[in-house]
Short mmCIF file of C-alpha atoms and ligand atoms in Angstrom, two decimals:
data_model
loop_
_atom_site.label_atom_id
_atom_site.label_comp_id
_atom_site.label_asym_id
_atom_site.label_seq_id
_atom_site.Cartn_x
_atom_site.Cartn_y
_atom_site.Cartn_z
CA UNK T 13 -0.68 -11.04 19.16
CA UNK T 14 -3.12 -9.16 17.38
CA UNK T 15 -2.83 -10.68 13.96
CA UNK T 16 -1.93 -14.30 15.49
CA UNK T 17 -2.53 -16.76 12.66
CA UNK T 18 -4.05 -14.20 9.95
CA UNK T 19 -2.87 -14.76 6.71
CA UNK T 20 -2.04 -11.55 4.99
CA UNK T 21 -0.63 -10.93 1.08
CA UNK T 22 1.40 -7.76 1.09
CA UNK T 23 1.58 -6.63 -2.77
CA UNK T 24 5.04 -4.70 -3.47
CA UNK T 25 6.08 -6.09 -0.43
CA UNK T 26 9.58 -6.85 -1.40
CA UNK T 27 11.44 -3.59 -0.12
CA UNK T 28 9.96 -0.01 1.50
CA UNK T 29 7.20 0.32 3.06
CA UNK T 30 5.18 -3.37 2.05
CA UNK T 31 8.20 -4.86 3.41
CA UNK T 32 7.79 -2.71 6.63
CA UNK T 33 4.30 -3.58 6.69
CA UNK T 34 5.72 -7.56 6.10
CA UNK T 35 7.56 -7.67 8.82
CA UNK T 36 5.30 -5.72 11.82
CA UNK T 37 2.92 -8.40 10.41
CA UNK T 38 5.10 -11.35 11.13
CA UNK T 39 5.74 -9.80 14.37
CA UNK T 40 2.19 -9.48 15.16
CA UNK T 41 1.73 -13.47 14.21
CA UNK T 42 0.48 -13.26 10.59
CA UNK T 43 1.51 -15.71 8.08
CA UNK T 44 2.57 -13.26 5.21
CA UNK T 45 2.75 -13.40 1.55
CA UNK T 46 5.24 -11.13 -0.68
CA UNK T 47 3.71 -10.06 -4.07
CA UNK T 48 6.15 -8.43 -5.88
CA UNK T 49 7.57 -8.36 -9.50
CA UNK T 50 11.21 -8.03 -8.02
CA UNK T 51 11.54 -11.93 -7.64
CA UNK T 52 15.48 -11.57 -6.04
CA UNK T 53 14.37 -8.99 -4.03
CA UNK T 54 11.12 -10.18 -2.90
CA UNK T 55 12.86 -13.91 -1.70
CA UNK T 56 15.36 -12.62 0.18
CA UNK T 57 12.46 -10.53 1.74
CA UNK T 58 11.03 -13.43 2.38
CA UNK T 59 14.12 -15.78 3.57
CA UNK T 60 14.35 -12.76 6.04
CA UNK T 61 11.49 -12.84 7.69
CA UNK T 62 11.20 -16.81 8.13
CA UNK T 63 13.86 -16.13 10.58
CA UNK T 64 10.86 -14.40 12.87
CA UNK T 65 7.66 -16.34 11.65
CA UNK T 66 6.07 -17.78 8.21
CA UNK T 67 6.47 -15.61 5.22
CA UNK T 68 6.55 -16.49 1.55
CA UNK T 69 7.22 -14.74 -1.62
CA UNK T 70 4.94 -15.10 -5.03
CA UNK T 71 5.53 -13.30 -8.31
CA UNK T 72 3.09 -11.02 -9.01
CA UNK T 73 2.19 -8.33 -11.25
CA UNK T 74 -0.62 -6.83 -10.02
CA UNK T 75 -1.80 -5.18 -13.21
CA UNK T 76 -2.16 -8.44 -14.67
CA UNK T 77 -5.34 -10.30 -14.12
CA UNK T 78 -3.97 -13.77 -14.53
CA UNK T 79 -0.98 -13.26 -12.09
CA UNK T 80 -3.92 -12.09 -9.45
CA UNK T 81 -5.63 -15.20 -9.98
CA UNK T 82 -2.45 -17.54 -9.28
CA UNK T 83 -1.71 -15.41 -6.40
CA UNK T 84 -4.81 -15.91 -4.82
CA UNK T 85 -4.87 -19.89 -5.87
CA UNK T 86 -0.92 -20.00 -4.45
CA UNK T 87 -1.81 -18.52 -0.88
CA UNK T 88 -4.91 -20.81 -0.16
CA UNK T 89 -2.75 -23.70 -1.74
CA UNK T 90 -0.12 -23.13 0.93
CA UNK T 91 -1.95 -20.96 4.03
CA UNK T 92 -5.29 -22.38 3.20
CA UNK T 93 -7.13 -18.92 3.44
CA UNK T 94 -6.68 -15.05 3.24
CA UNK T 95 -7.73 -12.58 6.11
CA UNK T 96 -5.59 -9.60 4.87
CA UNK T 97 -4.61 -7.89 2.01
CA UNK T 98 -2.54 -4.44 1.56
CA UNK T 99 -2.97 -3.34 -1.90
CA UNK T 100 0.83 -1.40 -1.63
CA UNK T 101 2.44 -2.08 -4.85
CA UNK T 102 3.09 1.08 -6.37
CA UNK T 103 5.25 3.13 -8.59
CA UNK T 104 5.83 6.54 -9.71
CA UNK T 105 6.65 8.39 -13.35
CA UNK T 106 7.39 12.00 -13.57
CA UNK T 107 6.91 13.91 -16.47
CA UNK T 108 5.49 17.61 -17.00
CA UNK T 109 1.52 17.85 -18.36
CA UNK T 110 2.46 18.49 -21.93
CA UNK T 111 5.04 15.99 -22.56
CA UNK T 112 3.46 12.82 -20.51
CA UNK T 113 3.27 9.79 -23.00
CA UNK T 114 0.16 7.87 -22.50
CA UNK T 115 1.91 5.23 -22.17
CA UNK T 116 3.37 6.25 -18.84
CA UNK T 117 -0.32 7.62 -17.76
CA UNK T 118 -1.67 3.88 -18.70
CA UNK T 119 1.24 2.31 -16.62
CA UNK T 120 0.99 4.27 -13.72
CA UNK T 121 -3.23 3.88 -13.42
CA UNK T 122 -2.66 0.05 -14.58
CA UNK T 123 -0.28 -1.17 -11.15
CA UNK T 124 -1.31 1.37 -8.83
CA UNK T 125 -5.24 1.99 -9.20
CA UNK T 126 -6.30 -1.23 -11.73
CA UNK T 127 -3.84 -3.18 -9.63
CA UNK T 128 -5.93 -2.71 -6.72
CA UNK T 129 -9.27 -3.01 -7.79
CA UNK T 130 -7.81 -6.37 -9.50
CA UNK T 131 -6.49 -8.01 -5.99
CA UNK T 132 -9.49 -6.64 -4.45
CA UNK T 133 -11.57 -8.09 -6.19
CA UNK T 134 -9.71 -11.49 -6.33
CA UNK T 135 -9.10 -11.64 -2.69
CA UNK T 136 -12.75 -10.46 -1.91
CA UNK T 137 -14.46 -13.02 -3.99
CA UNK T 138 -12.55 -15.63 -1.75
CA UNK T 139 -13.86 -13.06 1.75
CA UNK T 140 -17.01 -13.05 0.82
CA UNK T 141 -17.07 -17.15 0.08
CA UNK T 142 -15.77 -17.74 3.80
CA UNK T 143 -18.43 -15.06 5.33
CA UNK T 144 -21.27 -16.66 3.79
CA UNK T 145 -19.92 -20.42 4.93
CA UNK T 146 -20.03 -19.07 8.66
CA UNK T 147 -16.41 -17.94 8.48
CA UNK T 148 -14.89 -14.90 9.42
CA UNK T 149 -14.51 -11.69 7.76
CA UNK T 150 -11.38 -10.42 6.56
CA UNK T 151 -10.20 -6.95 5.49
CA UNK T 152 -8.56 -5.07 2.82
CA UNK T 153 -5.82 -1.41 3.48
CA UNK T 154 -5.00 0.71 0.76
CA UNK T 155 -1.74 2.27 0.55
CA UNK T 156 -2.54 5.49 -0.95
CA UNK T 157 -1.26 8.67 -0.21
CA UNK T 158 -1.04 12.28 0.66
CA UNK T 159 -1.49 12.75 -3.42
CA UNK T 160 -4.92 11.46 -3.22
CA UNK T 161 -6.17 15.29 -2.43
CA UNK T 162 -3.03 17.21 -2.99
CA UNK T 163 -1.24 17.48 -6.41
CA UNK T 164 2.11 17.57 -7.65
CA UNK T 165 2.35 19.09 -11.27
CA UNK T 166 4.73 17.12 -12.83
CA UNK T 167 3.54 13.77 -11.11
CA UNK T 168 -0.57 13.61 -13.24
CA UNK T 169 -0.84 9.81 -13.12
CA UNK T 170 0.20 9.02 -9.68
CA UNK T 171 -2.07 11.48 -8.00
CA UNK T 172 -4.82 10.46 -10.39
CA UNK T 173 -4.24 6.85 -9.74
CA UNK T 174 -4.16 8.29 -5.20
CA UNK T 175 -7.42 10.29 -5.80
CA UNK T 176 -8.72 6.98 -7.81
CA UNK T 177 -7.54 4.87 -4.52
CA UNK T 178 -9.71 6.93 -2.14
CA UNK T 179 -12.99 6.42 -4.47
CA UNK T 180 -11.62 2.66 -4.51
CA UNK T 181 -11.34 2.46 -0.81
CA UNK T 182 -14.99 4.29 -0.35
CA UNK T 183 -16.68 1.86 -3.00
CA UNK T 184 -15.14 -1.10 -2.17
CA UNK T 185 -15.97 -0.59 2.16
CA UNK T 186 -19.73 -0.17 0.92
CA UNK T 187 -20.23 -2.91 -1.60
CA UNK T 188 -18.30 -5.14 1.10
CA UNK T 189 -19.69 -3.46 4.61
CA UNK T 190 -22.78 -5.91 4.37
CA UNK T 191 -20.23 -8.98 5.09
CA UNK T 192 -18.66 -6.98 7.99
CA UNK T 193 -15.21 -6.87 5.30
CA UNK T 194 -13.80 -3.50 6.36
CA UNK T 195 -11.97 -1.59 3.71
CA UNK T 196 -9.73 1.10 4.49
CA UNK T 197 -6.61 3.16 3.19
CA UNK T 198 -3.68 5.15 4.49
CA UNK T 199 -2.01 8.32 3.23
CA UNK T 200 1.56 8.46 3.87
CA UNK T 201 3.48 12.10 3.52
CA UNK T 202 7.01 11.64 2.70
CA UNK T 203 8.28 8.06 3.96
CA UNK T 204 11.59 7.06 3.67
CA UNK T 205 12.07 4.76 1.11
CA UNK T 206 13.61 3.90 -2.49
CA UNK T 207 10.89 6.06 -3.58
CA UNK T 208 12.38 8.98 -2.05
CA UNK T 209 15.78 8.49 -2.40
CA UNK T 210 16.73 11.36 -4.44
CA UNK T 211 15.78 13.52 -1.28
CA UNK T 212 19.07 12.11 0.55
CA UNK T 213 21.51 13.39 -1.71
CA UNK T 214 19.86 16.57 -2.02
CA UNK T 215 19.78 19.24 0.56
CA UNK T 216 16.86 21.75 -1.17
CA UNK T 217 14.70 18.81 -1.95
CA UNK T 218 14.82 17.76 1.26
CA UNK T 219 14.29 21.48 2.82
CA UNK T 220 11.15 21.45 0.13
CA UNK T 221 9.57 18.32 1.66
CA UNK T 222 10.38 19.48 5.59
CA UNK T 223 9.02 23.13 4.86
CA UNK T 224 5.82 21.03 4.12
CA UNK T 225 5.85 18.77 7.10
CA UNK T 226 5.42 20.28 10.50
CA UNK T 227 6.87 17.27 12.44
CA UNK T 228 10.22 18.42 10.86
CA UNK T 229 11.01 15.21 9.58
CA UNK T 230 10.61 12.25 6.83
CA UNK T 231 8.81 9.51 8.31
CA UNK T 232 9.44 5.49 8.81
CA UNK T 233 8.44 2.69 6.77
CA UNK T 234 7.59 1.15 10.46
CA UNK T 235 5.29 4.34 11.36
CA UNK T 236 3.28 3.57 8.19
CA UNK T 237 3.47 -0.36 8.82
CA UNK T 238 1.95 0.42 12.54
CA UNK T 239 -1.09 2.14 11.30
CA UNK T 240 -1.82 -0.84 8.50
CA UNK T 241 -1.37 -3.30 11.65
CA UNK T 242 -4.15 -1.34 13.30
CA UNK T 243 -6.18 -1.40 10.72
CA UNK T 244 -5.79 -4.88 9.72
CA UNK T 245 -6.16 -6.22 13.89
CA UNK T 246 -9.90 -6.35 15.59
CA UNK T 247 -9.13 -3.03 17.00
CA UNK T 248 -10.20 -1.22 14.10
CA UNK T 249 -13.39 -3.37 14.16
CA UNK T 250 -16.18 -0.29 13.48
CA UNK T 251 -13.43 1.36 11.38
CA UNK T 252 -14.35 0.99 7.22
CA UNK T 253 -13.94 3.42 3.96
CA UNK T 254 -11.73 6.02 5.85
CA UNK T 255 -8.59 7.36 4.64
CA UNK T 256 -6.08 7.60 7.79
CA UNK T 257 -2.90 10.12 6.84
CA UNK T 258 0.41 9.62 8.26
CA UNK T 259 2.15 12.23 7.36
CA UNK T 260 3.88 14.49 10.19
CA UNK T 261 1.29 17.32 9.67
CA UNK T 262 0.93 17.51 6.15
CA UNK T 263 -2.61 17.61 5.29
CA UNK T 264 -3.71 20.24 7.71
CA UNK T 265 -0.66 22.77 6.34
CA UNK T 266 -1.36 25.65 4.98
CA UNK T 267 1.66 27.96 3.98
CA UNK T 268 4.88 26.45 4.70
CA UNK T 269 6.80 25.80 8.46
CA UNK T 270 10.13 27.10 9.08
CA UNK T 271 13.39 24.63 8.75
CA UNK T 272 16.44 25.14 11.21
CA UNK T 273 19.81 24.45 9.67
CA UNK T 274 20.11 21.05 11.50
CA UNK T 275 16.78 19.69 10.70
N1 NAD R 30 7.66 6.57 0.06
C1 NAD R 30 6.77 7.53 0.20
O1 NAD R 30 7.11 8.67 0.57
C2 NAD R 30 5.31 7.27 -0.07
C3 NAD R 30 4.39 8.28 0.23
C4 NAD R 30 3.03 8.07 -0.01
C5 NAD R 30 2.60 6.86 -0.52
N2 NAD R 30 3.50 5.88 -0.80
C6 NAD R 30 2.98 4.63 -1.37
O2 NAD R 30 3.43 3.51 -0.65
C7 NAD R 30 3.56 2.38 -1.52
C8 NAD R 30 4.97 1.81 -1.39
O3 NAD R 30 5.91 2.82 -1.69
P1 NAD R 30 7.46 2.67 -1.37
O4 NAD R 30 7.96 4.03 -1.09
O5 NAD R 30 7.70 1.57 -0.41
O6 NAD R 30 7.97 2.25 -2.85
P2 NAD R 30 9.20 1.35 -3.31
O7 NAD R 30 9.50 1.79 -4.70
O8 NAD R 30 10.29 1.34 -2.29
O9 NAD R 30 8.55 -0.12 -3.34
C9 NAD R 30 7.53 -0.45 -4.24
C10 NAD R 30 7.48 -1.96 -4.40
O10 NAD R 30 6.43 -2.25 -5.35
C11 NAD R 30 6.93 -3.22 -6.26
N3 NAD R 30 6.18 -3.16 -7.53
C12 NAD R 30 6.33 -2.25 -8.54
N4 NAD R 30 5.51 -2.55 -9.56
C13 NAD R 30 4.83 -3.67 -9.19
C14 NAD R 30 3.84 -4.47 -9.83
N5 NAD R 30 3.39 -4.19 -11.07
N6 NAD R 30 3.34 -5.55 -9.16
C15 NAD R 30 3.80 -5.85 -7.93
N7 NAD R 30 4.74 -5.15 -7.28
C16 NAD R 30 5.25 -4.06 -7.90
C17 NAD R 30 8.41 -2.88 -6.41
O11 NAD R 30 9.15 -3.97 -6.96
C18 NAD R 30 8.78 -2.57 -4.97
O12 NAD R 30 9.13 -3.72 -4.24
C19 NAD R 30 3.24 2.89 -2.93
O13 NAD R 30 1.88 2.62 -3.24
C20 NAD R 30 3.43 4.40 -2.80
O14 NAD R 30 2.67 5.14 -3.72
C21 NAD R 30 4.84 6.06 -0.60
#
């Protein structure tokens, strides 16, 4: 198994697509740790996958420094090191330009960009330790988005704090390329998760996102989950400060594609 004895922390791992990512983990042989502020959700995430392999769940806020810190201290207290991390936590707030309150713009860039940069660094400082004792070096993914290049009008802080992840991802893979740490990120289109749930119950948002997605379809948690397992394994070995997007077609898009009535 390609990740057979890695231990990975997974932050907003307790539903969508961290728990996706979770779970193809365990399957792959990981020992996985669930960082999540949802503590009910993010146990019985956890209780779930024990049934397949070792998982745990922490509490974690990852815009808070001090929560980073006993999340790090937690997983080598009970795993004893830290090979992976997927920086996933993430939320959206949507408000038009000129009535977003800053302190919605603060929240957004504090969880999803400083949230980041804060486990990175954490988990890194730990990476970098092991390299230079003769260990092995580990790896960090991104979850970021197609909203790191393209924008949504009445969504300003989360594709600041996606256009913020793919300068993270770059800087980060070149301050930590000298250890052989690979950093990398992945841009998921439309996924289907909590996140997205308005799009079920409504028919024209849904024909919005498919006219935009040439695959004709919403994609997986799992299809985003497979792509972090490849980037977290050894076959991504050469692979650092790339963006991969999953996203049915998205990105290259120009114009819009036709929907039939039964897509
Ligand atoms: N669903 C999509 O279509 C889509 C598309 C592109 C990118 N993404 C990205 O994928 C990631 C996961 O999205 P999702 O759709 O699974 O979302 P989701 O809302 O289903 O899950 C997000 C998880 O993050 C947790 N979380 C929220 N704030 C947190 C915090 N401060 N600290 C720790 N955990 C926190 C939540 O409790 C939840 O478990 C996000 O970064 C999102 O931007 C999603």
């Amino acid at each position: 198994m390609s990740l057979e004895n890695k231990v990975a922390i997974i932050t907003g791992a307790a539903r969508g697509i961290g728990f996706a990512v979770a779970k193809r983990f365990v399957a792959d042989g990981a020992k996985v740790v669930i960082a999540d502020v949802d503590d009910e959700a993010g146990e019985a995430a956890a209780e779930d996958l024990k049934s397949q392999g070792e998982a745990m769940y922490i509490h974690c806020n990852v815009a808070e420094r001090l929560d980073v810190r006993n999340l790090v201290a937690e997983t080598l207290n009970a795993y004893g090191d830290i090979d992976v991390l997927v920086n996933n936590a993430g939320i959206v707030v949507g408000a038009d330009f000129l009535d977003l309150e800053e302190e919605d713009f603060e929240r957004v860039l504090s969880i999803n960009l400083k949230g980041a940069f804060l486990c990175s660094q954490a988990v890194a400082r730990h990476m970098v330790e092991k390299v230079q004792n003769g260990g092995e070096p580990g790896c960090i993914v991104n979850m970021s988005s197609v909203n790191s290049v393209l924008a949504i009008p009445n969504q300003i802080p989360y594709c600041v704090s996606k256009g913020g992840m793919s300068q993270l991802t770059k800087t980060t893979a070149l301050s930590l390329a000298q250890y052989g740490i690979r950093v990398n990120a992945i841009g998921p289109g439309s996924i289907m998760t909590e996140m997205l749930a308005s799009v079920n119950s409504d028919p024209a948002a849904k024909n919005r996102i498919l006219s935009r997605t040439p695959m004709l379809r919403v994609g997986e948690p799992s299809e985003i989950a497979s792509v972090a397992a490849f980037l977290a394994s050894s076959d991504a070995s050469y692979v650092t400060g790339q963006t991969i997007f999953a996203d049915g077609g998205r990105m290259p898009l120009n114009y819009t594609v036709a929907v039939p009535d039964d897509a």
